[in-house]
Amino acid sequence: MRHMFKQFLTATAAAALLATSAMADEPKRGGTLVTVITSTPRVLNPAVQSGIATGFPGAQLFASPLRYDDSWTPQPYLAKSWEVSEDGLKVTLHLVENATFHDGQPITSEDVAFSVDVIKEYHPFKSMFAPVTSVDTPDAHTAVINLSKPHPALMLAMSGQLMSIIPKHIYGDGQDPKNHPRNNVDVVGSGPFKLVEFKNGEHIILERYDGFFMEGRPYLDKIVMRIMPDSSARAIALENGELMLAAFEAEPTLIQRLSKVKGLNITNKGYGGIGPIDWLAMNTTRGPLQDKRVRQAIAYAIDKNFILKAILRGTAVEAKTGIHPDSPLYDADVNNYPLDLDKAAALLDEAGFPMKDGKRFDLTLELAPFPGYKPQTEYIKQALSKVGINATIHSSADFPSWAKMMGTLDFDMSLDSVYNWGDPVIGVNRTYMSDNIGKGVWSNTQGYANARVDELLQMAGTENDPEKRKALYKEFQEIVADEVPIYFLNAVPMHTIYSDKVGNPPMGIWGTSSPIDMTYLKD
Amino acid sequence: MDQLRSTLIRLAYAVMLLLAVLVLNFSMLHLAPGDVVDTIAQSMGGADETVLNQIRADYGLDQPFLVQLGRYVLRVLQFDLGYSFFYNQPVTSLILERLPATLLLVLSAQILALVVGVVLGVFSARRPNGILSHFVTFFALFGYSAPVFWTGILLLIAFSLKIQWFPVAGMQDVTVEGGFFAHALDIARHLVLPMVTLASIFLALYSRLARATMMEVLGSDYVRTAKAKGLTMRDVVYKHALKNALAPVITLAGLQFSAVVSGAVLVETVFSWPGLGTLAFQSIIARDTPTILGILFFSALVVIVGNILTDLALRLVDPRIGGRR
């Protein structure tokens, strides 16, 4: 380790000397990237498990038909080209011909059809492949996905960790793919790296797959993913060079501190795909919160700038809607409820909650069991007291207790953090559709029902024309902003921190949840 | 014969107790709202309700409480601790994978705390009002009262960041190449900080007790006799007094063993030490009942073994104990 640190120092010095020519650096082969994940993934097979813990190793082990750059443009990956039929009901994938699984077997359209079947049946995000009726395999390298209705979300659903192509000859043996023994050991993948060792609580070691179909890639020989749950330990390891790259760091103080460390680089690029947003959820089915004016008053009473500047220390980008600010579908022009206590008071009076002895009504405010939510929650309590709303903070023992409460609409208000997962159809609809009320954590936990919103989301989900689609989502965002079932606060300040030694860190919209086959180590 | 019978009865009690602990904890965990499937949903970034219900059905979590409890107890009686819902692995193999790391940490920390504690205690007992004595008292109380994760992070900043002597986290560096000794050395380097952190809590107890008992022993008649015979202070302390002063310390160490094991939970988390502590922490957060109960079971075993070892050690320093029965 010390030796490595010396290398790292020389690399830093060299990088400083060659600052101008560094941009033109040629990627080079070789080396071990030491990186980190914060918890042990349940399963390494992304076809049956979503989430960021599985995503990083999963996207290295398994390839998907498409990949995305940093501007939301699909790029060829396992599919060298693709086309969507005129009526939008057929999506044809032309697969690369030289791709093989880690055991040398060719990757064919049969495997694509099989993977779609498994994902459709077992993946947690049902909406990704719900309209898929069948997959035709006219030849070994052509797969035709048949749809019951146009489904533009399929493009993003075919990228990143969401559509991993898994080998039929391994997972098609009749065992339950969810609990398949090969999900964690002897994994035979299709991606740029193969599994060497997975030790629960300790590390995941991946090694370059020499038979990878993309010429010359991946550049790294090895990836060591250490499992380190403690953020202070991760920060120190980044500082002393034991770790070269860490993704998903979202602690404002830590980001601020590490941004001053020489030799480390920090970026918030690479999180638009996963699209995490912090917001204040309100239960629209009970008490004063049933009234839209009360919810608007709450939005006016909260000073979002205080949260962004003082609590999050400028590390987070503001979010005004339920679509991540990085997304091309994001509408930045919706009503943003700037701090206005008079307006808030007027709205509350109008709603029939006059001030009596300095108080209008009581509410509970849940302290969600996520790290770092306490300051925001306490601030909101205090901000609401200024307009006569007496919020009592209630904290849950752990995540399941909180999730149960949210999932059954047994709460008034709570901060929450919900992810977009690519297309709105996958991660946004679930929060607003009236047929998804109270179906567990991160369903429509607000009890929000608006027929026009249902209709807009339905239409946008089947609209293949990008401009028309954007217009539909714009109207949706405007309605939600007006009715405030949720007051949106900020994009979760996730950052990737990497040493000067790392070239081409993952910056596409899926960040580390996509292959890092272009990442390399500088001399 | 009597001895055998009483041992058997004790053993039976222990088994009953262990079973009662498992049933009680199973019930308490069941009482809390929500279940492990919620944390599985969390790890997935949310999931469709049908998927969650399917997972509940897979693990039998949709069954009535008594059926779940009955199934669990039946399995435990067949020496099967069941399946971890969260990690999709048999609990026994999950725990056995982690046990060596915890044993290494806990035993080395306990030994370090004992040895250093006794040495410091004895030194300060010889001059109860000397500078060294005050220094030891201060240091011991500091270690005892500082939160263990704080001590850990402080040591990390000092010895991993400012002076880079020791690695930050984990038990080994997978990039180290070489034979057995290279790896052993690597593990030893990783062990130092967590071991010192864990030992720091118990150092205070042991050194204070060693100091007190040593002072008491030094005031007793036989020590005065030994001194009167003209023995040097050093001989008196190490040949006569020490063994007698040790017995209470060892008794305390035995009693504290369970505390050391639970202290390991925090220390392991701070240092990403891949032992039972991190596993316990994660499975409690995940509400992974079979794993939590399995760890309770193994921790109880570790504590029992620890107590037996304490008994043996006591007999070594005080031969009278063996003859009492």
mmCIF file of C-alpha atoms in Angstrom, chain A residues 1-2 4-5 32 34 40-43 48-53 122-127 176 178-179 184 197 199-203 205 222 224 226-230 232-233 236-237 239-240 242 257 370 398-401 403-404 421 430 438-442, chain B residues 32-36 38-52 54-55 58-59 85-89 94 97-98 153 156-157 160-161 164-175 189-190 269-270 272 274 278-279 282 284-287:
data_model
loop_
_atom_site.group_PDB
_atom_site.id
_atom_site.type_symbol
_atom_site.label_atom_id
_atom_site.label_comp_id
_atom_site.label_asym_id
_atom_site.label_seq_id
_atom_site.Cartn_x
_atom_site.Cartn_y
_atom_site.Cartn_z
ATOM 1 C CA MET A 1 0.000 0.000 0.000
ATOM 2 C CA ARG A 2 2.759 2.463 0.881
ATOM 3 C CA MET A 4 1.326 2.265 -4.187
ATOM 4 C CA PHE A 5 1.013 5.595 -2.461
ATOM 5 C CA THR A 32 -5.473 -2.670 -10.690
ATOM 6 C CA VAL A 34 -8.916 -0.195 -6.110
ATOM 7 C CA THR A 40 -22.417 -6.080 0.330
ATOM 8 C CA PRO A 41 -24.715 -6.694 -2.627
ATOM 9 C CA ARG A 42 -27.353 -9.377 -2.119
ATOM 10 C CA VAL A 43 -26.836 -10.758 -5.578
ATOM 11 C CA VAL A 48 -33.007 -10.260 -10.752
ATOM 12 C CA GLN A 49 -31.807 -7.441 -8.475
ATOM 13 C CA SER A 50 -31.714 -3.706 -9.025
ATOM 14 C CA GLY A 51 -30.064 -1.124 -6.781
ATOM 15 C CA ILE A 52 -26.707 0.581 -6.638
ATOM 16 C CA ALA A 53 -24.868 -2.101 -4.625
ATOM 17 C CA TYR A 122 -38.213 -11.480 -11.755
ATOM 18 C CA HIS A 123 -36.797 -7.960 -11.954
ATOM 19 C CA PRO A 124 -38.153 -5.586 -9.286
ATOM 20 C CA PHE A 125 -39.059 -2.924 -11.880
ATOM 21 C CA LYS A 126 -42.027 -4.494 -13.640
ATOM 22 C CA SER A 127 -42.750 -1.466 -15.822
ATOM 23 C CA ASP A 176 -35.316 -20.226 -9.608
ATOM 24 C CA LYS A 178 -33.886 -15.196 -8.128
ATOM 25 C CA ASN A 179 -32.082 -17.615 -5.844
ATOM 26 C CA ASN A 184 -22.915 -15.017 -6.472
ATOM 27 C CA GLU A 197 -13.754 -13.628 -5.809
ATOM 28 C CA LYS A 199 -16.276 -12.267 -0.135
ATOM 29 C CA ASN A 200 -19.296 -11.059 1.789
ATOM 30 C CA GLY A 201 -18.399 -7.988 3.825
ATOM 31 C CA GLU A 202 -14.861 -7.870 2.487
ATOM 32 C CA HIS A 203 -14.424 -7.394 -1.251
ATOM 33 C CA ILE A 205 -12.420 -8.895 -7.151
ATOM 34 C CA LYS A 222 -8.223 -5.931 -12.354
ATOM 35 C CA VAL A 224 -10.806 -4.575 -6.485
ATOM 36 C CA ARG A 226 -13.619 -3.144 -1.220
ATOM 37 C CA ILE A 227 -16.719 -3.164 0.925
ATOM 38 C CA MET A 228 -16.520 -0.265 3.388
ATOM 39 C CA PRO A 229 -19.719 0.860 5.089
ATOM 40 C CA ASP A 230 -18.151 3.677 7.106
ATOM 41 C CA SER A 232 -15.134 8.432 7.447
ATOM 42 C CA ALA A 233 -12.992 5.396 6.737
ATOM 43 C CA ILE A 236 -9.407 8.644 4.861
ATOM 44 C CA ALA A 237 -8.686 5.816 2.425
ATOM 45 C CA GLU A 239 -7.023 10.755 1.079
ATOM 46 C CA ASN A 240 -4.116 8.423 1.719
ATOM 47 C CA GLU A 242 -5.661 3.353 -0.591
ATOM 48 C CA ARG A 257 -13.311 18.321 2.784
ATOM 49 C CA PHE A 370 -31.417 7.904 5.910
ATOM 50 C CA ASP A 398 -35.175 1.422 11.424
ATOM 51 C CA PHE A 399 -35.905 1.328 7.732
ATOM 52 C CA PRO A 400 -38.601 -1.402 7.765
ATOM 53 C CA SER A 401 -40.641 0.436 10.430
ATOM 54 C CA ALA A 403 -41.173 1.854 5.140
ATOM 55 C CA LYS A 404 -44.222 0.144 6.606
ATOM 56 C CA TRP A 421 -33.946 4.835 -12.652
ATOM 57 C CA ARG A 430 -44.808 4.850 -9.430
ATOM 58 C CA GLY A 438 -49.973 2.549 -0.799
ATOM 59 C CA LYS A 439 -48.229 -0.413 -2.402
ATOM 60 C CA GLY A 440 -45.191 -0.474 -0.180
ATOM 61 C CA VAL A 441 -42.203 1.803 0.129
ATOM 62 C CA TRP A 442 -41.600 4.165 -2.808
ATOM 63 C CA ALA B 32 -41.548 -4.592 15.014
ATOM 64 C CA PRO B 33 -43.440 -3.189 12.025
ATOM 65 C CA GLY B 34 -42.094 -4.060 8.590
ATOM 66 C CA ASP B 35 -39.789 -6.923 7.712
ATOM 67 C CA VAL B 36 -36.635 -7.901 5.851
ATOM 68 C CA ASP B 38 -38.667 -3.887 3.075
ATOM 69 C CA THR B 39 -34.890 -3.684 3.325
ATOM 70 C CA ILE B 40 -34.562 -5.934 0.294
ATOM 71 C CA ALA B 41 -36.814 -3.427 -1.492
ATOM 72 C CA GLN B 42 -34.528 -0.675 -0.232
ATOM 73 C CA SER B 43 -31.455 -2.422 -1.625
ATOM 74 C CA MET B 44 -33.310 -2.678 -4.948
ATOM 75 C CA GLY B 45 -34.245 0.999 -5.042
ATOM 76 C CA GLY B 46 -37.893 0.077 -4.643
ATOM 77 C CA ALA B 47 -39.762 -2.786 -6.216
ATOM 78 C CA ASP B 48 -43.116 -3.655 -7.648
ATOM 79 C CA GLU B 49 -45.533 -4.932 -5.013
ATOM 80 C CA THR B 50 -45.977 -8.283 -6.763
ATOM 81 C CA VAL B 51 -42.216 -8.894 -6.578
ATOM 82 C CA LEU B 52 -42.177 -8.124 -2.856
ATOM 83 C CA GLN B 54 -43.348 -13.165 -4.188
ATOM 84 C CA ILE B 55 -40.212 -12.791 -2.017
ATOM 85 C CA ASP B 58 -40.523 -17.615 -1.004
ATOM 86 C CA TYR B 59 -39.249 -17.132 2.526
ATOM 87 C CA PHE B 85 -32.967 -13.752 3.607
ATOM 88 C CA PHE B 86 -30.835 -10.771 2.851
ATOM 89 C CA TYR B 87 -27.683 -12.508 1.634
ATOM 90 C CA ASN B 88 -29.323 -15.562 0.137
ATOM 91 C CA GLN B 89 -26.856 -17.852 1.905
ATOM 92 C CA LEU B 94 -22.145 -16.905 6.491
ATOM 93 C CA GLU B 97 -16.837 -17.250 7.131
ATOM 94 C CA ARG B 98 -16.768 -14.277 9.508
ATOM 95 C CA ILE B 153 -11.465 7.476 13.811
ATOM 96 C CA LEU B 156 -7.186 6.378 11.788
ATOM 97 C CA ILE B 157 -6.523 10.058 11.248
ATOM 98 C CA SER B 160 -3.340 6.102 8.569
ATOM 99 C CA LEU B 161 -3.567 9.625 7.285
ATOM 100 C CA GLN B 164 0.918 6.417 7.202
ATOM 101 C CA TRP B 165 1.912 3.417 9.258
ATOM 102 C CA PHE B 166 -1.245 1.381 9.114
ATOM 103 C CA PRO B 167 -3.917 0.740 6.468
ATOM 104 C CA VAL B 168 -7.367 2.294 6.873
ATOM 105 C CA ALA B 169 -9.722 -0.607 6.665
ATOM 106 C CA GLY B 170 -10.296 -4.252 6.007
ATOM 107 C CA MET B 171 -8.314 -7.284 7.123
ATOM 108 C CA GLN B 172 -6.009 -7.743 4.189
ATOM 109 C CA ASP B 173 -4.705 -6.046 1.105
ATOM 110 C CA VAL B 174 -5.595 -8.290 -1.818
ATOM 111 C CA THR B 175 -2.879 -6.755 -3.946
ATOM 112 C CA ARG B 189 -0.675 -4.557 10.026
ATOM 113 C CA HIS B 190 -4.410 -4.355 9.454
ATOM 114 C CA THR B 269 -17.842 -1.225 11.567
ATOM 115 C CA VAL B 270 -15.402 1.667 11.848
ATOM 116 C CA SER B 272 -14.591 -2.407 7.907
ATOM 117 C CA PRO B 274 -14.942 -8.420 7.993
ATOM 118 C CA THR B 278 -20.144 -5.879 10.832
ATOM 119 C CA LEU B 279 -22.415 -8.747 9.896
ATOM 120 C CA GLN B 282 -25.812 -5.017 8.853
ATOM 121 C CA ILE B 284 -29.882 -5.778 12.410
ATOM 122 C CA ILE B 285 -30.298 -2.854 10.032
ATOM 123 C CA ALA B 286 -31.648 -5.232 7.388
ATOM 124 C CA ARG B 287 -33.944 -6.988 9.908
#
